[in-house]
Coordinates of C-alpha atoms in Angstrom, one line a residue:
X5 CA 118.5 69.3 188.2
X6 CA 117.0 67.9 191.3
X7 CA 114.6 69.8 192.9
X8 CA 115.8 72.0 196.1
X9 CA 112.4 72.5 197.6
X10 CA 112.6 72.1 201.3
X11 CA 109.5 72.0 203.9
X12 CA 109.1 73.5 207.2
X13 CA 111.5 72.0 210.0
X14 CA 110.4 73.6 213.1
X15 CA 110.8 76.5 214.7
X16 CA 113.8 79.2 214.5
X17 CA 116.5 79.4 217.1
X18 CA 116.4 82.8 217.6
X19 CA 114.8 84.3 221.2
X20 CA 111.4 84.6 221.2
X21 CA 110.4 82.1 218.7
X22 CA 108.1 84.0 216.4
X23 CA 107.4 83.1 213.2
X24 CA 108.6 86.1 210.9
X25 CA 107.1 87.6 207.8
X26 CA 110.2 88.4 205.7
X27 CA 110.3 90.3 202.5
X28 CA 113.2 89.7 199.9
X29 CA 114.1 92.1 197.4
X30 CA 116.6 91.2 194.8
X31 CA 117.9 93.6 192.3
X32 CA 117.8 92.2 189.1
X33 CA 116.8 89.1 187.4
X34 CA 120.7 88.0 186.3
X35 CA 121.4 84.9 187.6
X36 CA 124.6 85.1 190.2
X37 CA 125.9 84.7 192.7
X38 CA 124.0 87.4 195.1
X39 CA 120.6 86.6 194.6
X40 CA 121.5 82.7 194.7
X41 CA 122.5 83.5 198.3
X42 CA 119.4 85.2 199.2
X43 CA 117.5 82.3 197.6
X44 CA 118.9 79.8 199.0
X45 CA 119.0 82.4 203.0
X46 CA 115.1 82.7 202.2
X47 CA 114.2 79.0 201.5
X48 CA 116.4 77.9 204.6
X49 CA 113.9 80.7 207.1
X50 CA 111.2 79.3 205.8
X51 CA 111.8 75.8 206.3
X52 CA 112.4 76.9 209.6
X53 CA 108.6 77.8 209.5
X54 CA 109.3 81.6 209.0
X55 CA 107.0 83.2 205.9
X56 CA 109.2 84.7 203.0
X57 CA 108.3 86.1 199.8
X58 CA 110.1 87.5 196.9
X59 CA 110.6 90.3 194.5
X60 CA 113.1 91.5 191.9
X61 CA 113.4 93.8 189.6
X62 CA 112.8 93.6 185.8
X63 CA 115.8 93.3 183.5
X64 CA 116.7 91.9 180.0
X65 CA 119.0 89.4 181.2
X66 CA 120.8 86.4 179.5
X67 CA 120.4 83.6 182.0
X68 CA 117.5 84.6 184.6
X69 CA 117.4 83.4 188.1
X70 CA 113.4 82.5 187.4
X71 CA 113.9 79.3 187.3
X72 CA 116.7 78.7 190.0
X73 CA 113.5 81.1 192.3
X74 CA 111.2 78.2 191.6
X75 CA 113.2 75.2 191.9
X76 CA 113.8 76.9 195.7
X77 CA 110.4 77.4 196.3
X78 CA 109.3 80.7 195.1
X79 CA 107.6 82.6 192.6
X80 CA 108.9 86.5 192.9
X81 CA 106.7 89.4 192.1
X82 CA 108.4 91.4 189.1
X83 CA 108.5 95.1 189.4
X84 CA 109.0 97.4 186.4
X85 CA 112.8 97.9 186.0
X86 CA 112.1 101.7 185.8
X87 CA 110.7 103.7 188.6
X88 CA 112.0 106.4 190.5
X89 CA 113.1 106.3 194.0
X90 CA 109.2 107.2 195.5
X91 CA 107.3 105.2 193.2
X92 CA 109.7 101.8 194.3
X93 CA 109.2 102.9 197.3
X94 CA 105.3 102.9 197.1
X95 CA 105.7 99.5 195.3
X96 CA 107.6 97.6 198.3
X97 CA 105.6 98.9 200.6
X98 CA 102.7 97.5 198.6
X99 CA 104.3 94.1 198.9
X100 CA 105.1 94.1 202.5
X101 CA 101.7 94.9 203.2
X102 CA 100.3 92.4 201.3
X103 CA 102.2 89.8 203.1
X104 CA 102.5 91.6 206.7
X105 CA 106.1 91.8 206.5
X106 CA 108.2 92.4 209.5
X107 CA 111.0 92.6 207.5
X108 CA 112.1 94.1 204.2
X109 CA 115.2 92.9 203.3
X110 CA 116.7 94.1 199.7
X111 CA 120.0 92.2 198.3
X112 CA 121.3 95.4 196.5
X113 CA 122.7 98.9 198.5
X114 CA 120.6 100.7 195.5
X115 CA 117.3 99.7 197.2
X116 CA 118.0 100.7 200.6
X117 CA 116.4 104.2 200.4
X118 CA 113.0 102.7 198.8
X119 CA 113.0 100.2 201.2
X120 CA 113.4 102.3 203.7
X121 CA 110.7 104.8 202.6
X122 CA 108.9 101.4 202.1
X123 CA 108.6 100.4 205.7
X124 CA 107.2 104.2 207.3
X125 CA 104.3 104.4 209.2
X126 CA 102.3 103.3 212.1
X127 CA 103.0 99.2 211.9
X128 CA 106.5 98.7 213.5
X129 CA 108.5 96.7 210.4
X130 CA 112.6 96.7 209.4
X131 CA 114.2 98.0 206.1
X132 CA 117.9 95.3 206.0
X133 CA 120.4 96.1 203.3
X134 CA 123.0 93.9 202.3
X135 CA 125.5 94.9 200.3
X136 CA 127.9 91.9 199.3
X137 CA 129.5 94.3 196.6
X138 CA 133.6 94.5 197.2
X139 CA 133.1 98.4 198.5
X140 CA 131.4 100.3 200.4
X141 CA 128.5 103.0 199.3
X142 CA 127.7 106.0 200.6
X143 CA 124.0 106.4 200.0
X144 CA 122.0 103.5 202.2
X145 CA 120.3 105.5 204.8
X146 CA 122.1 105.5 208.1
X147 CA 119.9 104.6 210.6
X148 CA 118.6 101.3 207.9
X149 CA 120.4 97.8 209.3
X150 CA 123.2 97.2 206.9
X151 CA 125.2 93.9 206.1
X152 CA 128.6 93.8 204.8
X153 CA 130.4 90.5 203.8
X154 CA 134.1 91.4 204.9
X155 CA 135.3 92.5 208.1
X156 CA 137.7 95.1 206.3
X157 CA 134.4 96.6 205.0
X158 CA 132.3 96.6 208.0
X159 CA 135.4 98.2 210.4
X160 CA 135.6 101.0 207.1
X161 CA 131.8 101.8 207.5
X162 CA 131.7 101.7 210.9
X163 CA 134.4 104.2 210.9
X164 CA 133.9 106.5 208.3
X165 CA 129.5 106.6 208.4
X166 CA 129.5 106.4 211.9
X167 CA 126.7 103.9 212.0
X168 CA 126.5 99.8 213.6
X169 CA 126.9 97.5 210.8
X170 CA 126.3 93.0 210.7
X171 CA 129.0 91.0 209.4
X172 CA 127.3 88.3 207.3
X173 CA 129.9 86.4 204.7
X174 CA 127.8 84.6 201.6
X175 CA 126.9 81.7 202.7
X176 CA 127.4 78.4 200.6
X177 CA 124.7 75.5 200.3
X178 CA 127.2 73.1 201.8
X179 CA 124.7 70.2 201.0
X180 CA 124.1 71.1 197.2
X181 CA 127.3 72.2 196.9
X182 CA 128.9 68.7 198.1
X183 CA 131.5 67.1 195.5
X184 CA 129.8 64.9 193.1
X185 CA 132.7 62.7 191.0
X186 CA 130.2 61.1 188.2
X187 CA 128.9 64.7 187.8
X188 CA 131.9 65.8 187.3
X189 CA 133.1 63.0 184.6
X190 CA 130.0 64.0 182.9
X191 CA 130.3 67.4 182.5
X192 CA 134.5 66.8 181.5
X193 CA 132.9 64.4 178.7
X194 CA 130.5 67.3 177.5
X195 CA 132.8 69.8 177.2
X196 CA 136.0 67.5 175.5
X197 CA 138.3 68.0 178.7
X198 CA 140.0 64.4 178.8
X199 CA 140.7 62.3 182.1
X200 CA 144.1 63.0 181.3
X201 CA 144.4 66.7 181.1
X202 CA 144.2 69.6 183.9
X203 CA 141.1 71.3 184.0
X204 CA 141.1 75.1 185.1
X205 CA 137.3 76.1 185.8
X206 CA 136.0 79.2 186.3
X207 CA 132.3 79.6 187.0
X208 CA 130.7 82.7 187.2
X209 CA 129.2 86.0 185.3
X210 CA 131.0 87.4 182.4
X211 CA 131.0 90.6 183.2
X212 CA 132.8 94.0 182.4
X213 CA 132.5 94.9 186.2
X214 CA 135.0 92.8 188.0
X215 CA 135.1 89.6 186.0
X216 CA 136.3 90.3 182.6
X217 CA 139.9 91.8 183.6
X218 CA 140.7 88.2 185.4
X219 CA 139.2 86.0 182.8
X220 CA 141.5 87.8 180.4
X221 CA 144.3 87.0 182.3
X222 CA 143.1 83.4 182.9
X223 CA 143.4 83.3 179.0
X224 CA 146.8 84.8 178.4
X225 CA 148.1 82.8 181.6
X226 CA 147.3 79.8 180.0
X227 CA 148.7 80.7 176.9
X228 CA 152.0 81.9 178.5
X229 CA 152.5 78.0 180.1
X230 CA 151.8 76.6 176.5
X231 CA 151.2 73.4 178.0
X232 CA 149.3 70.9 175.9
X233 CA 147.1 68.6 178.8
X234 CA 146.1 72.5 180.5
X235 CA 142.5 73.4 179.5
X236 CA 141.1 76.7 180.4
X237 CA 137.1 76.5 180.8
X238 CA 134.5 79.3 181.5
X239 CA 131.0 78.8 182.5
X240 CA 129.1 81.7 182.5
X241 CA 127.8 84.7 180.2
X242 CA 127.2 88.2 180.7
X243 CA 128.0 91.6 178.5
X244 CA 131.5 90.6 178.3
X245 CA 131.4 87.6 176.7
X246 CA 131.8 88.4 173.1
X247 CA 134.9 90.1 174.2
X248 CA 136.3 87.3 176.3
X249 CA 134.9 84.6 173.4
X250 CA 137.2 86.4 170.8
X251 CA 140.0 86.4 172.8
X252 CA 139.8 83.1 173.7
X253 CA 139.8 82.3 170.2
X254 CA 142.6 84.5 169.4
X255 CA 144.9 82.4 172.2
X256 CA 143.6 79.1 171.0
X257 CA 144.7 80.1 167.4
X258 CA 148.3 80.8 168.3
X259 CA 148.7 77.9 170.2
X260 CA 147.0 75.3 167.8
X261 CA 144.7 73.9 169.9
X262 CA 141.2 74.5 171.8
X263 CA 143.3 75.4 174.8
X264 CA 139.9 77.7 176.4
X265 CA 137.0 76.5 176.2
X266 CA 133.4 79.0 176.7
X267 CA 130.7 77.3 177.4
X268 CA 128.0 79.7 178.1
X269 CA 125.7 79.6 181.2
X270 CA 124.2 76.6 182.7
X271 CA 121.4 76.9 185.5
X272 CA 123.1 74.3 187.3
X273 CA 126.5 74.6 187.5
X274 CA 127.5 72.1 190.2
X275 CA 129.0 69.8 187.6
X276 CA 131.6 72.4 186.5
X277 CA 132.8 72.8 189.5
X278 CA 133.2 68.9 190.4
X279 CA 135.2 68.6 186.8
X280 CA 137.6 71.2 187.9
X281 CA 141.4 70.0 189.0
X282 CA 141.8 74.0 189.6
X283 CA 139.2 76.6 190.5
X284 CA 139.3 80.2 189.8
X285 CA 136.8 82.4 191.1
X286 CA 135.9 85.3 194.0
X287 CA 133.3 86.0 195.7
X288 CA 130.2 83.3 196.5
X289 CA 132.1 80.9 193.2
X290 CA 135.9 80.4 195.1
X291 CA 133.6 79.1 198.6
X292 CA 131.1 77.0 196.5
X293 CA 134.0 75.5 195.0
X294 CA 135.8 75.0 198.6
X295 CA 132.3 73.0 199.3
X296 CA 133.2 70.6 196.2
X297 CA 136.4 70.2 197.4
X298 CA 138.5 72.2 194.7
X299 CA 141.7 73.3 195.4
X300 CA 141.2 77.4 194.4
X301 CA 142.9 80.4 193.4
X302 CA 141.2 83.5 193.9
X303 CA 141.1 86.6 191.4
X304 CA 140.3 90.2 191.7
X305 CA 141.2 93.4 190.1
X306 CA 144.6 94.7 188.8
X307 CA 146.2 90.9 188.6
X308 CA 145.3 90.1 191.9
X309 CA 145.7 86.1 192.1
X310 CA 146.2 84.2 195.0
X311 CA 146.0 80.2 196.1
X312 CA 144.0 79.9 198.9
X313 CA 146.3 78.3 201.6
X314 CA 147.0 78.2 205.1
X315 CA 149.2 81.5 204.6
X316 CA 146.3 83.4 202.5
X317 CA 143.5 82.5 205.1
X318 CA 143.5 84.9 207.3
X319 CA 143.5 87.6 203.9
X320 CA 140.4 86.4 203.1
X321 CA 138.9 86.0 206.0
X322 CA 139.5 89.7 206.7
X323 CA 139.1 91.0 203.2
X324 CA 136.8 88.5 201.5
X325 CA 137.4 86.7 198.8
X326 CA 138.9 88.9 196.5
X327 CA 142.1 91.4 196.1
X328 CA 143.1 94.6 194.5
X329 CA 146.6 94.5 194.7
X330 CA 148.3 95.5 191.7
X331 CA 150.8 93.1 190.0
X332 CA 153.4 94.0 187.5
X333 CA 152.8 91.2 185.2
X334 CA 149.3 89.7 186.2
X335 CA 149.5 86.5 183.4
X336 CA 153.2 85.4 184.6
X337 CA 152.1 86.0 187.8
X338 CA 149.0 83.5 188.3
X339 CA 150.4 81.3 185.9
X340 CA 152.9 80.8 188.2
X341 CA 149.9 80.1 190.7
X342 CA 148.7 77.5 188.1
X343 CA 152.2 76.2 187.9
X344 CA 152.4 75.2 191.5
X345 CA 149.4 73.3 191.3
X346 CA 150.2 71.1 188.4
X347 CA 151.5 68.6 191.4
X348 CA 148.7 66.2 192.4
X349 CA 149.4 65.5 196.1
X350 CA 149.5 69.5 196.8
X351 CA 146.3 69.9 195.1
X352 CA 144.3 67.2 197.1
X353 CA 146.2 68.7 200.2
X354 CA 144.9 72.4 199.4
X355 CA 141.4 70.7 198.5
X356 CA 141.3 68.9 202.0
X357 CA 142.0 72.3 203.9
X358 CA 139.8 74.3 202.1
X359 CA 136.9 72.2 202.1
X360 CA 137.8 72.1 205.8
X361 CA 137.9 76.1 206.2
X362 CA 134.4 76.4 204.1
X363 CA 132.6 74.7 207.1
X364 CA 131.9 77.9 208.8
X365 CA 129.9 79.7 205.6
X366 CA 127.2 77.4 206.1
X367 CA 123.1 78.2 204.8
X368 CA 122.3 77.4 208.4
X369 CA 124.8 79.2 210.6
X370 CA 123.8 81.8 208.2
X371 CA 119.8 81.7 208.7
X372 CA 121.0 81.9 212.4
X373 CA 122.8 85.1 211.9
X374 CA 119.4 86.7 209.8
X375 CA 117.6 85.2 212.6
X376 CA 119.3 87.5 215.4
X377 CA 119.6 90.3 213.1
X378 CA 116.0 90.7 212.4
X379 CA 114.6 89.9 215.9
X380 CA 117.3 92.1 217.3
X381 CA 116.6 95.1 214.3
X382 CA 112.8 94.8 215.0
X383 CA 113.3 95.4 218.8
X384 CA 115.3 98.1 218.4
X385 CA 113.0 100.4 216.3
X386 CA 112.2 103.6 217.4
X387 CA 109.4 105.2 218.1
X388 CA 106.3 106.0 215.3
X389 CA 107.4 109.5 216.0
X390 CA 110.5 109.2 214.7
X391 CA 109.9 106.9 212.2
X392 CA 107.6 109.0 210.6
X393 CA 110.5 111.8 211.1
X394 CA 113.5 109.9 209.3
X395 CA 110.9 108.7 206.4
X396 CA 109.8 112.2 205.9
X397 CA 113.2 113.3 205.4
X398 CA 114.6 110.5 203.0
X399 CA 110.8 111.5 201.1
X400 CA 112.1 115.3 200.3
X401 CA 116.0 113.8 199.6
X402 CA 114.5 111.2 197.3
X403 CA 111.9 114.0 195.8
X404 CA 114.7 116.3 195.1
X405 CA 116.6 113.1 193.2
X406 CA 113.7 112.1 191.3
X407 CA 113.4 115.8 190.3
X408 CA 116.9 116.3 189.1
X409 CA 117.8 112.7 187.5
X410 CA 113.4 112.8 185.6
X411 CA 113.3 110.9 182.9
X412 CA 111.2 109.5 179.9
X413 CA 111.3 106.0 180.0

């Protein structure tokens, strides 16, 4: 994989023209889609000239981000994966003095209160949550910056917590994510799809949470068509995938042929995408595969399915992309999705629009929109007074949670 370092291009766009010191917190080490975004939002700031550094949290994990962190530029500081709220708390703040942070910005709702507790005290710094999650949560702090990714679920928090809220879709790398044919070809001669058969790719974590319902319908979709030039392939793993494998294999032995196809996670999975006739996928995987010029169909939960078309845009525009609506009969309903697309002409028309539409998700109208946010966060801080007030509070909260969820780790 070519290397994605980038060096410094000047100064930011945002008002004052500060350089920043930003802190990035990632949740995990799992390699997805979320902390791929905040990657690839950290190595665009600083090639604007802005500092960043990196931590995540430590977790067994099948396919780490490590390596994707260092091919962008960074080396992350990993904490311990156990630690109660005030001793995370004491850790971040560690880390954001060590590099003067301005900003502490966490890619996980979980860390909000640590980070929060974090940045306390007399030097005027920012706790930012985002939470690119498909709901909303009740316990960030309320008077911490939030960022939501749909406008359903900023207009739902702004309503029900009372508190101001950024829109910030996932942004999309539209220059690494830009359609590569021969890539493509390779990756279809890998994996025994021939140039002659209809490839359905889905790239992404195999995962109980969220992902594992659609895959299974993927599988039995394909099985209900039955016909002999469609091939199902998955790229990913996660704690599903045993599950998903055997089922897979269960199809592929009724129908008498390797009709799925599992290939496990790759740390570069451009080349799926660019093999794909058909992308399935939600989330940060249905826009990278608008970049590549894919026509898509996005999943969700309950049999949701849905092509994304001029008539489904402004869904997903509102809602993200994703759906919950429930569906009677989930595998004849998006193999009738699938069904519609066997046509050539509407698949490169659906690819031309969509590539069209994923314009807007940009890396750098996205470091933009971090640009204004922290400038415009950092301004607006209160006084040390109450600072000190709203820390102390979340202190005793998180105290009284440490006390009654103690542990021996």
């Amino acid at each position: 994989m070519t290397s994605i370092v980038t060096t410094p291009a000047g100064p930011g766009t945002a008002d004052d023209g500060r350089r920043l010191s930003v802190l990035v917190g990632l949740e995990g080490l799992a390699l997805g889609g979320c902390p791929i975004n905040a990657l690839d939002l950290g190595r665009t700031l600083r090639a604007r000239g802005h500092r960043v550094e990196v931590f995540a949290i430590d977790e067994q994990v099948k396919t780490s981000l490590l390596p994707y962190a260092e091919r962008s530029g960074f080396t992350p500081t990993v904490l311990p994966q156990h630690a109660g709220t005030l001793e995370r708390a004491r850790q971040i703040r560690r880390l954001a003095l060590e590099s003067s942070a301005d900003v502490v910005h966490v890619f996980g709702p979980w860390l909000g209160r640590a980070a929060t507790m974090a940045v306390a005290g007399a030097t005027p710094r920012s706790a930012v949550v985002t939470n690119w999650m498909m709901e909303n949560v009740p316990y960030v702090p309320r008077r911490t910056p939030l960022v939501l990714g749909t406008r359903s679920l900023r207009d739902e928090a702004e309503r029900m917590q009372g508190r101001h809220v950024w829109l910030m879709e996932p942004p999309v790398d539209l220059d690494a994510d830009a359609a590569d044919p021969e890539a493509g070809r390779r990756f279809r001669r890998e994996v025994g799809i021939g140039d002659d058969e209809l490839a359905v790719v889905v790239v992404g974590r195999v995962d109980a949470h969220l992902k594992e319902e659609g895959l299974g319908h993927a599988i039995d979709a394909v099985e209900r068509l039955d016909l002999p030039a469609l091939r199902l392939v998955v790229v990913g793993d996660g704690d599903a995938f045993e599950r998903v494998a055997g089922r897979a294999a269960a199809a592929n032995e009724r129908l008498g042929r390797p009709a799925v196809v599992l290939t496990g996670s790759r740390q570069d999975p451009r080349p799926a995408y660019d093999a794909a006739d058909v992308a399935l996928g939600m989330g940060g995987s249905a826009l990278r595969a608008l970049a590549h010029a894919r026509p898509l169909v996005v999943l969700g939960q309950n049999g949701y399915a849905a092509t994304f078309d001029v008539g489904t845009r402004e869904h997903f525009a509102t809602e993200g992309f994703f759906g919950e609506e429930p569906v009677a009969d989930p595998a004849g309903h998006l193999a009738h999705q699938l069904e519609r697309l066997l046509d050539p002409v509407h698949r490169a028309e659906l690819a031309a629009f969509g590539h069209a539409e994923v314009q807007r998700y940009g890396l750098q109208a996205g470091a933009d929109q971090l640009e204004a946010l922290y400038r415009t966060e950092l301004r607006q801080l209160p006084g040390l007074p109450r600072r000190l007030t709203d820390a102390g509070a979340l202190v005793l909260r998180a105290a009284a949670h440490d006390l009654r969820h103690a542990r021996t780790w």
